[in-house]
């Protein structure tokens, strides 16, 4: 790309590109029933492009852009998952290490899907509030609140994946490796929490889809 083309790219209106990106992400995470390899790779490339254009001064710094930026950053986890899969095939480790690495790769994918779905729901909710309660909700539709909401989502997703990752050592007989009793009680609590989380995560995903469908129905019909 020559300097003239780069100058045009930097200063043109990118809102259409961002809207297309959001539509693609809605289809990827909230419409398709399961992850698709081709769609995932296309989504990764789209996110790299969006992260590039978000560095341009012509892009307005609004709350929606904060959510879009976090959605694009969530796809970094797809690259981490791919890298983990490659190293898993190259490096031959013992059973425990292999199990840990497999769980880590799965958790990268889970974190990507769950964080993106929640962030997209925030975009839907913001659009709904702009449509029906523009004046009443102006004080919460700002960059600061969007950043706080994004941090809460990331904290929840990281905590979820941390609990899933702990299951890698569940098969060990931890009473014989010098772990303090309070630590064992804490780990058992984490295991029980993980089991409960796995029971409710699918219904939460269904409710999230229904929530987005309802918002779009109210806005467009």
mmCIF file with all atom_site columns, C-alpha atoms in Angstrom:
data_model
loop_
_atom_site.group_PDB
_atom_site.id
_atom_site.type_symbol
_atom_site.label_atom_id
_atom_site.label_alt_id
_atom_site.label_comp_id
_atom_site.label_asym_id
_atom_site.label_entity_id
_atom_site.label_seq_id
_atom_site.pdbx_PDB_ins_code
_atom_site.Cartn_x
_atom_site.Cartn_y
_atom_site.Cartn_z
_atom_site.occupancy
_atom_site.B_iso_or_equiv
_atom_site.pdbx_formal_charge
_atom_site.auth_seq_id
_atom_site.auth_comp_id
_atom_site.auth_asym_id
_atom_site.auth_atom_id
_atom_site.pdbx_PDB_model_num
ATOM 1   C CA . UNK A 1 1   ? 0.000   0.000   0.000  1.00 0.00 ? 1   UNK A CA 1
ATOM 2   C CA . UNK A 1 2   ? 1.505   3.325   -1.102 1.00 0.00 ? 2   UNK A CA 1
ATOM 3   C CA . UNK A 1 3   ? 1.382   6.507   1.068  1.00 0.00 ? 3   UNK A CA 1
ATOM 4   C CA . UNK A 1 4   ? -1.567  7.957   -0.894 1.00 0.00 ? 4   UNK A CA 1
ATOM 5   C CA . UNK A 1 5   ? -3.683  4.842   -0.377 1.00 0.00 ? 5   UNK A CA 1
ATOM 6   C CA . UNK A 1 6   ? -2.720  4.743   3.304  1.00 0.00 ? 6   UNK A CA 1
ATOM 7   C CA . UNK A 1 7   ? -3.733  8.394   3.707  1.00 0.00 ? 7   UNK A CA 1
ATOM 8   C CA . UNK A 1 8   ? -7.144  7.683   2.125  1.00 0.00 ? 8   UNK A CA 1
ATOM 9   C CA . UNK A 1 9   ? -7.608  4.635   4.356  1.00 0.00 ? 9   UNK A CA 1
ATOM 10  C CA . UNK A 1 10  ? -6.769  6.624   7.484  1.00 0.00 ? 10  UNK A CA 1
ATOM 11  C CA . UNK A 1 11  ? -9.129  9.504   6.817  1.00 0.00 ? 11  UNK A CA 1
ATOM 12  C CA . UNK A 1 12  ? -12.175 7.891   5.226  1.00 0.00 ? 12  UNK A CA 1
ATOM 13  C CA . UNK A 1 13  ? -15.325 7.089   7.202  1.00 0.00 ? 13  UNK A CA 1
ATOM 14  C CA . UNK A 1 14  ? -14.951 3.619   8.712  1.00 0.00 ? 14  UNK A CA 1
ATOM 15  C CA . UNK A 1 15  ? -18.407 3.363   10.284 1.00 0.00 ? 15  UNK A CA 1
ATOM 16  C CA . UNK A 1 16  ? -19.641 1.128   7.458  1.00 0.00 ? 16  UNK A CA 1
ATOM 17  C CA . UNK A 1 17  ? -16.712 -1.213  8.050  1.00 0.00 ? 17  UNK A CA 1
ATOM 18  C CA . UNK A 1 18  ? -17.495 -1.349  11.776 1.00 0.00 ? 18  UNK A CA 1
ATOM 19  C CA . UNK A 1 19  ? -21.181 -2.038  11.114 1.00 0.00 ? 19  UNK A CA 1
ATOM 20  C CA . UNK A 1 20  ? -20.300 -4.871  8.728  1.00 0.00 ? 20  UNK A CA 1
ATOM 21  C CA . UNK A 1 21  ? -17.905 -6.231  11.326 1.00 0.00 ? 21  UNK A CA 1
ATOM 22  C CA . UNK A 1 22  ? -20.635 -6.241  13.990 1.00 0.00 ? 22  UNK A CA 1
ATOM 23  C CA . UNK A 1 23  ? -23.057 -8.021  11.659 1.00 0.00 ? 23  UNK A CA 1
ATOM 24  C CA . UNK A 1 24  ? -20.420 -10.655 10.931 1.00 0.00 ? 24  UNK A CA 1
ATOM 25  C CA . UNK A 1 25  ? -19.733 -11.140 14.648 1.00 0.00 ? 25  UNK A CA 1
ATOM 26  C CA . UNK A 1 26  ? -23.440 -11.425 15.449 1.00 0.00 ? 26  UNK A CA 1
ATOM 27  C CA . UNK A 1 27  ? -23.707 -14.208 12.877 1.00 0.00 ? 27  UNK A CA 1
ATOM 28  C CA . UNK A 1 28  ? -20.543 -15.889 14.146 1.00 0.00 ? 28  UNK A CA 1
ATOM 29  C CA . UNK A 1 29  ? -21.414 -15.936 17.849 1.00 0.00 ? 29  UNK A CA 1
ATOM 30  C CA . UNK A 1 30  ? -25.169 -15.473 18.233 1.00 0.00 ? 30  UNK A CA 1
ATOM 31  C CA . UNK A 1 31  ? -26.639 -17.070 15.091 1.00 0.00 ? 31  UNK A CA 1
ATOM 32  C CA . UNK A 1 32  ? -24.456 -20.032 14.182 1.00 0.00 ? 32  UNK A CA 1
ATOM 33  C CA . UNK A 1 33  ? -25.104 -22.977 16.547 1.00 0.00 ? 33  UNK A CA 1
ATOM 34  C CA . UNK A 1 34  ? -21.448 -23.987 16.884 1.00 0.00 ? 34  UNK A CA 1
ATOM 35  C CA . UNK A 1 35  ? -17.980 -22.629 15.995 1.00 0.00 ? 35  UNK A CA 1
ATOM 36  C CA . UNK A 1 36  ? -16.939 -23.047 12.377 1.00 0.00 ? 36  UNK A CA 1
ATOM 37  C CA . UNK A 1 37  ? -13.263 -23.189 11.413 1.00 0.00 ? 37  UNK A CA 1
ATOM 38  C CA . UNK A 1 38  ? -13.595 -21.075 8.253  1.00 0.00 ? 38  UNK A CA 1
ATOM 39  C CA . UNK A 1 39  ? -15.827 -18.498 9.937  1.00 0.00 ? 39  UNK A CA 1
ATOM 40  C CA . UNK A 1 40  ? -13.448 -18.362 12.919 1.00 0.00 ? 40  UNK A CA 1
ATOM 41  C CA . UNK A 1 41  ? -10.440 -17.663 10.692 1.00 0.00 ? 41  UNK A CA 1
ATOM 42  C CA . UNK A 1 42  ? -12.366 -15.031 8.723  1.00 0.00 ? 42  UNK A CA 1
ATOM 43  C CA . UNK A 1 43  ? -13.413 -13.464 12.007 1.00 0.00 ? 43  UNK A CA 1
ATOM 44  C CA . UNK A 1 44  ? -9.783  -13.370 13.136 1.00 0.00 ? 44  UNK A CA 1
ATOM 45  C CA . UNK A 1 45  ? -8.746  -11.568 9.933  1.00 0.00 ? 45  UNK A CA 1
ATOM 46  C CA . UNK A 1 46  ? -11.668 -9.143  10.290 1.00 0.00 ? 46  UNK A CA 1
ATOM 47  C CA . UNK A 1 47  ? -10.638 -8.410  13.871 1.00 0.00 ? 47  UNK A CA 1
ATOM 48  C CA . UNK A 1 48  ? -7.065  -7.681  12.805 1.00 0.00 ? 48  UNK A CA 1
ATOM 49  C CA . UNK A 1 49  ? -8.407  -5.219  10.223 1.00 0.00 ? 49  UNK A CA 1
ATOM 50  C CA . UNK A 1 50  ? -10.686 -3.577  12.813 1.00 0.00 ? 50  UNK A CA 1
ATOM 51  C CA . UNK A 1 51  ? -7.821  -3.240  15.297 1.00 0.00 ? 51  UNK A CA 1
ATOM 52  C CA . UNK A 1 52  ? -5.883  -1.483  12.539 1.00 0.00 ? 52  UNK A CA 1
ATOM 53  C CA . UNK A 1 53  ? -8.607  1.020   11.653 1.00 0.00 ? 53  UNK A CA 1
ATOM 54  C CA . UNK A 1 54  ? -9.323  1.732   15.337 1.00 0.00 ? 54  UNK A CA 1
ATOM 55  C CA . UNK A 1 55  ? -5.844  3.271   15.509 1.00 0.00 ? 55  UNK A CA 1
ATOM 56  C CA . UNK A 1 56  ? -6.803  5.871   12.900 1.00 0.00 ? 56  UNK A CA 1
ATOM 57  C CA . UNK A 1 57  ? -7.720  9.374   14.114 1.00 0.00 ? 57  UNK A CA 1
ATOM 58  C CA . UNK A 1 58  ? -10.824 9.467   11.903 1.00 0.00 ? 58  UNK A CA 1
ATOM 59  C CA . UNK A 1 59  ? -12.574 6.847   14.078 1.00 0.00 ? 59  UNK A CA 1
ATOM 60  C CA . UNK A 1 60  ? -14.717 8.476   16.771 1.00 0.00 ? 60  UNK A CA 1
ATOM 61  C CA . UNK A 1 61  ? -14.065 7.460   20.379 1.00 0.00 ? 61  UNK A CA 1
ATOM 62  C CA . UNK A 1 62  ? -17.512 6.413   21.574 1.00 0.00 ? 62  UNK A CA 1
ATOM 63  C CA . UNK A 1 63  ? -18.793 3.738   23.926 1.00 0.00 ? 63  UNK A CA 1
ATOM 64  C CA . UNK A 1 64  ? -19.773 1.470   21.035 1.00 0.00 ? 64  UNK A CA 1
ATOM 65  C CA . UNK A 1 65  ? -16.220 1.673   19.698 1.00 0.00 ? 65  UNK A CA 1
ATOM 66  C CA . UNK A 1 66  ? -14.955 0.559   23.124 1.00 0.00 ? 66  UNK A CA 1
ATOM 67  C CA . UNK A 1 67  ? -17.088 -2.592  22.889 1.00 0.00 ? 67  UNK A CA 1
ATOM 68  C CA . UNK A 1 68  ? -16.013 -3.193  19.276 1.00 0.00 ? 68  UNK A CA 1
ATOM 69  C CA . UNK A 1 69  ? -12.368 -2.827  20.288 1.00 0.00 ? 69  UNK A CA 1
ATOM 70  C CA . UNK A 1 70  ? -12.801 -5.440  23.026 1.00 0.00 ? 70  UNK A CA 1
ATOM 71  C CA . UNK A 1 71  ? -14.578 -7.799  20.608 1.00 0.00 ? 71  UNK A CA 1
ATOM 72  C CA . UNK A 1 72  ? -11.640 -7.507  18.220 1.00 0.00 ? 72  UNK A CA 1
ATOM 73  C CA . UNK A 1 73  ? -9.162  -8.053  21.045 1.00 0.00 ? 73  UNK A CA 1
ATOM 74  C CA . UNK A 1 74  ? -11.069 -11.180 22.104 1.00 0.00 ? 74  UNK A CA 1
ATOM 75  C CA . UNK A 1 75  ? -10.069 -12.779 18.814 1.00 0.00 ? 75  UNK A CA 1
ATOM 76  C CA . UNK A 1 76  ? -6.449  -12.673 19.966 1.00 0.00 ? 76  UNK A CA 1
ATOM 77  C CA . UNK A 1 77  ? -7.498  -15.703 22.016 1.00 0.00 ? 77  UNK A CA 1
ATOM 78  C CA . UNK A 1 78  ? -8.238  -17.518 18.748 1.00 0.00 ? 78  UNK A CA 1
ATOM 79  C CA . UNK A 1 79  ? -4.613  -17.027 17.751 1.00 0.00 ? 79  UNK A CA 1
ATOM 80  C CA . UNK A 1 80  ? -3.539  -18.298 21.185 1.00 0.00 ? 80  UNK A CA 1
ATOM 81  C CA . UNK A 1 81  ? -5.721  -21.375 20.705 1.00 0.00 ? 81  UNK A CA 1
ATOM 82  C CA . UNK A 1 82  ? -4.208  -22.051 17.278 1.00 0.00 ? 82  UNK A CA 1
ATOM 83  C CA . UNK A 1 83  ? -0.677  -21.655 18.677 1.00 0.00 ? 83  UNK A CA 1
ATOM 84  C CA . UNK A 1 84  ? -1.520  -23.995 21.555 1.00 0.00 ? 84  UNK A CA 1
ATOM 85  C CA . UNK A 1 85  ? -2.870  -26.597 19.103 1.00 0.00 ? 85  UNK A CA 1
ATOM 86  C CA . UNK A 1 86  ? 0.330   -26.392 17.034 1.00 0.00 ? 86  UNK A CA 1
ATOM 87  C CA . UNK A 1 87  ? 2.612   -26.800 20.057 1.00 0.00 ? 87  UNK A CA 1
ATOM 88  C CA . UNK A 1 88  ? 0.424   -29.616 21.356 1.00 0.00 ? 88  UNK A CA 1
ATOM 89  C CA . UNK A 1 89  ? 1.083   -31.547 18.170 1.00 0.00 ? 89  UNK A CA 1
ATOM 90  C CA . UNK A 1 90  ? 4.807   -30.825 18.124 1.00 0.00 ? 90  UNK A CA 1
ATOM 91  C CA . UNK A 1 91  ? 5.721   -31.246 21.786 1.00 0.00 ? 91  UNK A CA 1
ATOM 92  C CA . UNK A 1 92  ? 5.121   -34.666 23.302 1.00 0.00 ? 92  UNK A CA 1
ATOM 93  C CA . UNK A 1 93  ? 4.633   -34.333 27.034 1.00 0.00 ? 93  UNK A CA 1
ATOM 94  C CA . UNK A 1 94  ? 3.500   -36.561 29.838 1.00 0.00 ? 94  UNK A CA 1
ATOM 95  C CA . UNK A 1 95  ? -0.201  -37.153 30.395 1.00 0.00 ? 95  UNK A CA 1
ATOM 96  C CA . UNK A 1 96  ? -0.707  -34.394 32.978 1.00 0.00 ? 96  UNK A CA 1
ATOM 97  C CA . UNK A 1 97  ? 1.032   -31.737 30.870 1.00 0.00 ? 97  UNK A CA 1
ATOM 98  C CA . UNK A 1 98  ? -0.833  -32.828 27.742 1.00 0.00 ? 98  UNK A CA 1
ATOM 99  C CA . UNK A 1 99  ? -4.129  -32.623 29.612 1.00 0.00 ? 99  UNK A CA 1
ATOM 100 C CA . UNK A 1 100 ? -3.253  -29.161 30.901 1.00 0.00 ? 100 UNK A CA 1
ATOM 101 C CA . UNK A 1 101 ? -2.356  -27.934 27.419 1.00 0.00 ? 101 UNK A CA 1
ATOM 102 C CA . UNK A 1 102 ? -5.530  -29.385 25.886 1.00 0.00 ? 102 UNK A CA 1
ATOM 103 C CA . UNK A 1 103 ? -7.649  -27.701 28.576 1.00 0.00 ? 103 UNK A CA 1
ATOM 104 C CA . UNK A 1 104 ? -5.798  -24.428 27.987 1.00 0.00 ? 104 UNK A CA 1
ATOM 105 C CA . UNK A 1 105 ? -6.583  -24.564 24.266 1.00 0.00 ? 105 UNK A CA 1
ATOM 106 C CA . UNK A 1 106 ? -10.241 -25.246 24.989 1.00 0.00 ? 106 UNK A CA 1
ATOM 107 C CA . UNK A 1 107 ? -10.351 -22.400 27.487 1.00 0.00 ? 107 UNK A CA 1
ATOM 108 C CA . UNK A 1 108 ? -8.943  -19.953 24.955 1.00 0.00 ? 108 UNK A CA 1
ATOM 109 C CA . UNK A 1 109 ? -11.858 -20.828 22.677 1.00 0.00 ? 109 UNK A CA 1
ATOM 110 C CA . UNK A 1 110 ? -14.399 -20.620 25.506 1.00 0.00 ? 110 UNK A CA 1
ATOM 111 C CA . UNK A 1 111 ? -13.098 -17.230 26.616 1.00 0.00 ? 111 UNK A CA 1
ATOM 112 C CA . UNK A 1 112 ? -13.281 -15.929 23.051 1.00 0.00 ? 112 UNK A CA 1
ATOM 113 C CA . UNK A 1 113 ? -16.870 -17.078 22.509 1.00 0.00 ? 113 UNK A CA 1
ATOM 114 C CA . UNK A 1 114 ? -18.226 -16.014 25.887 1.00 0.00 ? 114 UNK A CA 1
ATOM 115 C CA . UNK A 1 115 ? -16.501 -12.623 25.995 1.00 0.00 ? 115 UNK A CA 1
ATOM 116 C CA . UNK A 1 116 ? -17.549 -11.819 22.421 1.00 0.00 ? 116 UNK A CA 1
ATOM 117 C CA . UNK A 1 117 ? -21.159 -12.875 23.032 1.00 0.00 ? 117 UNK A CA 1
ATOM 118 C CA . UNK A 1 118 ? -21.436 -10.721 26.165 1.00 0.00 ? 118 UNK A CA 1
ATOM 119 C CA . UNK A 1 119 ? -19.798 -7.723  24.489 1.00 0.00 ? 119 UNK A CA 1
ATOM 120 C CA . UNK A 1 120 ? -22.123 -8.044  21.484 1.00 0.00 ? 120 UNK A CA 1
ATOM 121 C CA . UNK A 1 121 ? -25.062 -8.108  23.890 1.00 0.00 ? 121 UNK A CA 1
ATOM 122 C CA . UNK A 1 122 ? -23.785 -4.848  25.368 1.00 0.00 ? 122 UNK A CA 1
ATOM 123 C CA . UNK A 1 123 ? -23.776 -3.331  21.872 1.00 0.00 ? 123 UNK A CA 1
ATOM 124 C CA . UNK A 1 124 ? -27.355 -4.543  21.345 1.00 0.00 ? 124 UNK A CA 1
ATOM 125 C CA . UNK A 1 125 ? -28.465 -3.114  24.685 1.00 0.00 ? 125 UNK A CA 1
ATOM 126 C CA . UNK A 1 126 ? -26.807 0.205   23.929 1.00 0.00 ? 126 UNK A CA 1
ATOM 127 C CA . UNK A 1 127 ? -28.549 0.405   20.550 1.00 0.00 ? 127 UNK A CA 1
ATOM 128 C CA . UNK A 1 128 ? -31.861 -0.375  22.259 1.00 0.00 ? 128 UNK A CA 1
ATOM 129 C CA . UNK A 1 129 ? -31.319 2.382   24.837 1.00 0.00 ? 129 UNK A CA 1
ATOM 130 C CA . UNK A 1 130 ? -30.361 4.878   22.139 1.00 0.00 ? 130 UNK A CA 1
ATOM 131 C CA . UNK A 1 131 ? -33.567 4.029   20.258 1.00 0.00 ? 131 UNK A CA 1
ATOM 132 C CA . UNK A 1 132 ? -36.063 4.093   23.130 1.00 0.00 ? 132 UNK A CA 1
ATOM 133 C CA . UNK A 1 133 ? -34.433 5.931   26.064 1.00 0.00 ? 133 UNK A CA 1
ATOM 134 C CA . UNK A 1 134 ? -31.890 8.309   24.538 1.00 0.00 ? 134 UNK A CA 1
ATOM 135 C CA . UNK A 1 135 ? -32.166 11.103  27.106 1.00 0.00 ? 135 UNK A CA 1
ATOM 136 C CA . UNK A 1 136 ? -32.760 9.004   30.225 1.00 0.00 ? 136 UNK A CA 1
ATOM 137 C CA . UNK A 1 137 ? -29.724 6.780   29.620 1.00 0.00 ? 137 UNK A CA 1
ATOM 138 C CA . UNK A 1 138 ? -27.282 9.359   28.293 1.00 0.00 ? 138 UNK A CA 1
ATOM 139 C CA . UNK A 1 139 ? -25.351 9.374   31.574 1.00 0.00 ? 139 UNK A CA 1
ATOM 140 C CA . UNK A 1 140 ? -24.543 5.636   31.318 1.00 0.00 ? 140 UNK A CA 1
ATOM 141 C CA . UNK A 1 141 ? -23.872 5.518   27.586 1.00 0.00 ? 141 UNK A CA 1
ATOM 142 C CA . UNK A 1 142 ? -20.357 6.845   27.748 1.00 0.00 ? 142 UNK A CA 1
ATOM 143 C CA . UNK A 1 143 ? -16.815 5.601   27.310 1.00 0.00 ? 143 UNK A CA 1
ATOM 144 C CA . UNK A 1 144 ? -16.153 5.245   31.040 1.00 0.00 ? 144 UNK A CA 1
ATOM 145 C CA . UNK A 1 145 ? -19.171 2.990   31.624 1.00 0.00 ? 145 UNK A CA 1
ATOM 146 C CA . UNK A 1 146 ? -18.332 0.973   28.513 1.00 0.00 ? 146 UNK A CA 1
ATOM 147 C CA . UNK A 1 147 ? -14.820 0.365   29.817 1.00 0.00 ? 147 UNK A CA 1
ATOM 148 C CA . UNK A 1 148 ? -16.139 -0.653  33.234 1.00 0.00 ? 148 UNK A CA 1
ATOM 149 C CA . UNK A 1 149 ? -18.637 -3.072  31.646 1.00 0.00 ? 149 UNK A CA 1
ATOM 150 C CA . UNK A 1 150 ? -15.882 -4.542  29.449 1.00 0.00 ? 150 UNK A CA 1
ATOM 151 C CA . UNK A 1 151 ? -13.606 -5.049  32.467 1.00 0.00 ? 151 UNK A CA 1
ATOM 152 C CA . UNK A 1 152 ? -16.401 -6.797  34.375 1.00 0.00 ? 152 UNK A CA 1
ATOM 153 C CA . UNK A 1 153 ? -17.038 -9.112  31.413 1.00 0.00 ? 153 UNK A CA 1
ATOM 154 C CA . UNK A 1 154 ? -13.352 -9.956  31.084 1.00 0.00 ? 154 UNK A CA 1
ATOM 155 C CA . UNK A 1 155 ? -13.056 -10.589 34.830 1.00 0.00 ? 155 UNK A CA 1
ATOM 156 C CA . UNK A 1 156 ? -16.049 -12.959 34.750 1.00 0.00 ? 156 UNK A CA 1
ATOM 157 C CA . UNK A 1 157 ? -14.766 -14.843 31.691 1.00 0.00 ? 157 UNK A CA 1
ATOM 158 C CA . UNK A 1 158 ? -11.219 -15.166 33.075 1.00 0.00 ? 158 UNK A CA 1
ATOM 159 C CA . UNK A 1 159 ? -12.610 -16.463 36.375 1.00 0.00 ? 159 UNK A CA 1
ATOM 160 C CA . UNK A 1 160 ? -14.733 -19.009 34.512 1.00 0.00 ? 160 UNK A CA 1
ATOM 161 C CA . UNK A 1 161 ? -11.783 -20.279 32.482 1.00 0.00 ? 161 UNK A CA 1
ATOM 162 C CA . UNK A 1 162 ? -9.549  -20.367 35.562 1.00 0.00 ? 162 UNK A CA 1
ATOM 163 C CA . UNK A 1 163 ? -12.060 -22.688 37.243 1.00 0.00 ? 163 UNK A CA 1
ATOM 164 C CA . UNK A 1 164 ? -12.156 -24.890 34.151 1.00 0.00 ? 164 UNK A CA 1
ATOM 165 C CA . UNK A 1 165 ? -8.358  -25.019 34.074 1.00 0.00 ? 165 UNK A CA 1
ATOM 166 C CA . UNK A 1 166 ? -8.214  -26.192 37.691 1.00 0.00 ? 166 UNK A CA 1
ATOM 167 C CA . UNK A 1 167 ? -9.961  -29.387 36.658 1.00 0.00 ? 167 UNK A CA 1
ATOM 168 C CA . UNK A 1 168 ? -6.697  -30.539 35.098 1.00 0.00 ? 168 UNK A CA 1
ATOM 169 C CA . UNK A 1 169 ? -5.365  -31.404 38.555 1.00 0.00 ? 169 UNK A CA 1
ATOM 170 C CA . UNK A 1 170 ? -8.621  -32.837 39.845 1.00 0.00 ? 170 UNK A CA 1
ATOM 171 C CA . UNK A 1 171 ? -7.459  -36.370 39.119 1.00 0.00 ? 171 UNK A CA 1
ATOM 172 C CA . UNK A 1 172 ? -4.408  -36.044 41.364 1.00 0.00 ? 172 UNK A CA 1
ATOM 173 C CA . UNK A 1 173 ? -4.508  -37.434 44.875 1.00 0.00 ? 173 UNK A CA 1
ATOM 174 C CA . UNK A 1 174 ? -3.697  -34.080 46.453 1.00 0.00 ? 174 UNK A CA 1
ATOM 175 C CA . UNK A 1 175 ? -3.763  -35.442 49.998 1.00 0.00 ? 175 UNK A CA 1
ATOM 176 C CA . UNK A 1 176 ? -0.323  -36.983 49.380 1.00 0.00 ? 176 UNK A CA 1
ATOM 177 C CA . UNK A 1 177 ? 1.534   -34.043 47.928 1.00 0.00 ? 177 UNK A CA 1
ATOM 178 C CA . UNK A 1 178 ? 1.786   -31.821 50.979 1.00 0.00 ? 178 UNK A CA 1
ATOM 179 C CA . UNK A 1 179 ? -1.089  -29.450 50.237 1.00 0.00 ? 179 UNK A CA 1
ATOM 180 C CA . UNK A 1 180 ? -2.569  -27.767 53.281 1.00 0.00 ? 180 UNK A CA 1
ATOM 181 C CA . UNK A 1 181 ? -6.067  -28.821 54.351 1.00 0.00 ? 181 UNK A CA 1
ATOM 182 C CA . UNK A 1 182 ? -7.514  -25.326 53.817 1.00 0.00 ? 182 UNK A CA 1
ATOM 183 C CA . UNK A 1 183 ? -6.127  -25.295 50.283 1.00 0.00 ? 183 UNK A CA 1
ATOM 184 C CA . UNK A 1 184 ? -7.737  -28.665 49.580 1.00 0.00 ? 184 UNK A CA 1
ATOM 185 C CA . UNK A 1 185 ? -11.066 -27.347 50.866 1.00 0.00 ? 185 UNK A CA 1
ATOM 186 C CA . UNK A 1 186 ? -10.743 -24.309 48.616 1.00 0.00 ? 186 UNK A CA 1
ATOM 187 C CA . UNK A 1 187 ? -9.962  -26.487 45.603 1.00 0.00 ? 187 UNK A CA 1
ATOM 188 C CA . UNK A 1 188 ? -12.943 -28.759 46.347 1.00 0.00 ? 188 UNK A CA 1
ATOM 189 C CA . UNK A 1 189 ? -15.102 -25.646 46.525 1.00 0.00 ? 189 UNK A CA 1
ATOM 190 C CA . UNK A 1 190 ? -13.744 -24.581 43.123 1.00 0.00 ? 190 UNK A CA 1
ATOM 191 C CA . UNK A 1 191 ? -14.527 -28.025 41.687 1.00 0.00 ? 191 UNK A CA 1
ATOM 192 C CA . UNK A 1 192 ? -18.113 -27.832 42.962 1.00 0.00 ? 192 UNK A CA 1
ATOM 193 C CA . UNK A 1 193 ? -18.454 -24.309 41.578 1.00 0.00 ? 193 UNK A CA 1
ATOM 194 C CA . UNK A 1 194 ? -17.165 -25.489 38.202 1.00 0.00 ? 194 UNK A CA 1
ATOM 195 C CA . UNK A 1 195 ? -19.689 -28.323 38.112 1.00 0.00 ? 195 UNK A CA 1
ATOM 196 C CA . UNK A 1 196 ? -22.504 -25.870 38.869 1.00 0.00 ? 196 UNK A CA 1
ATOM 197 C CA . UNK A 1 197 ? -21.186 -23.428 36.274 1.00 0.00 ? 197 UNK A CA 1
ATOM 198 C CA . UNK A 1 198 ? -21.230 -26.113 33.585 1.00 0.00 ? 198 UNK A CA 1
ATOM 199 C CA . UNK A 1 199 ? -24.882 -26.821 34.386 1.00 0.00 ? 199 UNK A CA 1
ATOM 200 C CA . UNK A 1 200 ? -26.003 -23.217 33.985 1.00 0.00 ? 200 UNK A CA 1
ATOM 201 C CA . UNK A 1 201 ? -23.729 -22.012 31.184 1.00 0.00 ? 201 UNK A CA 1
ATOM 202 C CA . UNK A 1 202 ? -25.845 -23.484 28.363 1.00 0.00 ? 202 UNK A CA 1
ATOM 203 C CA . UNK A 1 203 ? -29.147 -21.978 29.635 1.00 0.00 ? 203 UNK A CA 1
ATOM 204 C CA . UNK A 1 204 ? -27.354 -18.636 30.013 1.00 0.00 ? 204 UNK A CA 1
ATOM 205 C CA . UNK A 1 205 ? -26.241 -18.859 26.385 1.00 0.00 ? 205 UNK A CA 1
ATOM 206 C CA . UNK A 1 206 ? -29.802 -19.577 25.256 1.00 0.00 ? 206 UNK A CA 1
ATOM 207 C CA . UNK A 1 207 ? -31.141 -16.658 27.310 1.00 0.00 ? 207 UNK A CA 1
ATOM 208 C CA . UNK A 1 208 ? -28.470 -14.414 25.807 1.00 0.00 ? 208 UNK A CA 1
ATOM 209 C CA . UNK A 1 209 ? -29.627 -15.293 22.288 1.00 0.00 ? 209 UNK A CA 1
ATOM 210 C CA . UNK A 1 210 ? -33.267 -14.689 23.243 1.00 0.00 ? 210 UNK A CA 1
ATOM 211 C CA . UNK A 1 211 ? -32.270 -11.364 24.810 1.00 0.00 ? 211 UNK A CA 1
ATOM 212 C CA . UNK A 1 212 ? -30.575 -10.202 21.609 1.00 0.00 ? 212 UNK A CA 1
ATOM 213 C CA . UNK A 1 213 ? -33.454 -11.389 19.428 1.00 0.00 ? 213 UNK A CA 1
ATOM 214 C CA . UNK A 1 214 ? -35.909 -9.474  21.624 1.00 0.00 ? 214 UNK A CA 1
ATOM 215 C CA . UNK A 1 215 ? -33.856 -6.273  21.401 1.00 0.00 ? 215 UNK A CA 1
ATOM 216 C CA . UNK A 1 216 ? -33.583 -6.504  17.626 1.00 0.00 ? 216 UNK A CA 1
ATOM 217 C CA . UNK A 1 217 ? -37.289 -7.261  17.328 1.00 0.00 ? 217 UNK A CA 1
ATOM 218 C CA . UNK A 1 218 ? -38.181 -4.177  19.380 1.00 0.00 ? 218 UNK A CA 1
ATOM 219 C CA . UNK A 1 219 ? -35.811 -1.959  17.398 1.00 0.00 ? 219 UNK A CA 1
ATOM 220 C CA . UNK A 1 220 ? -36.633 -3.067  13.875 1.00 0.00 ? 220 UNK A CA 1
ATOM 221 C CA . UNK A 1 221 ? -40.276 -4.142  14.067 1.00 0.00 ? 221 UNK A CA 1
#
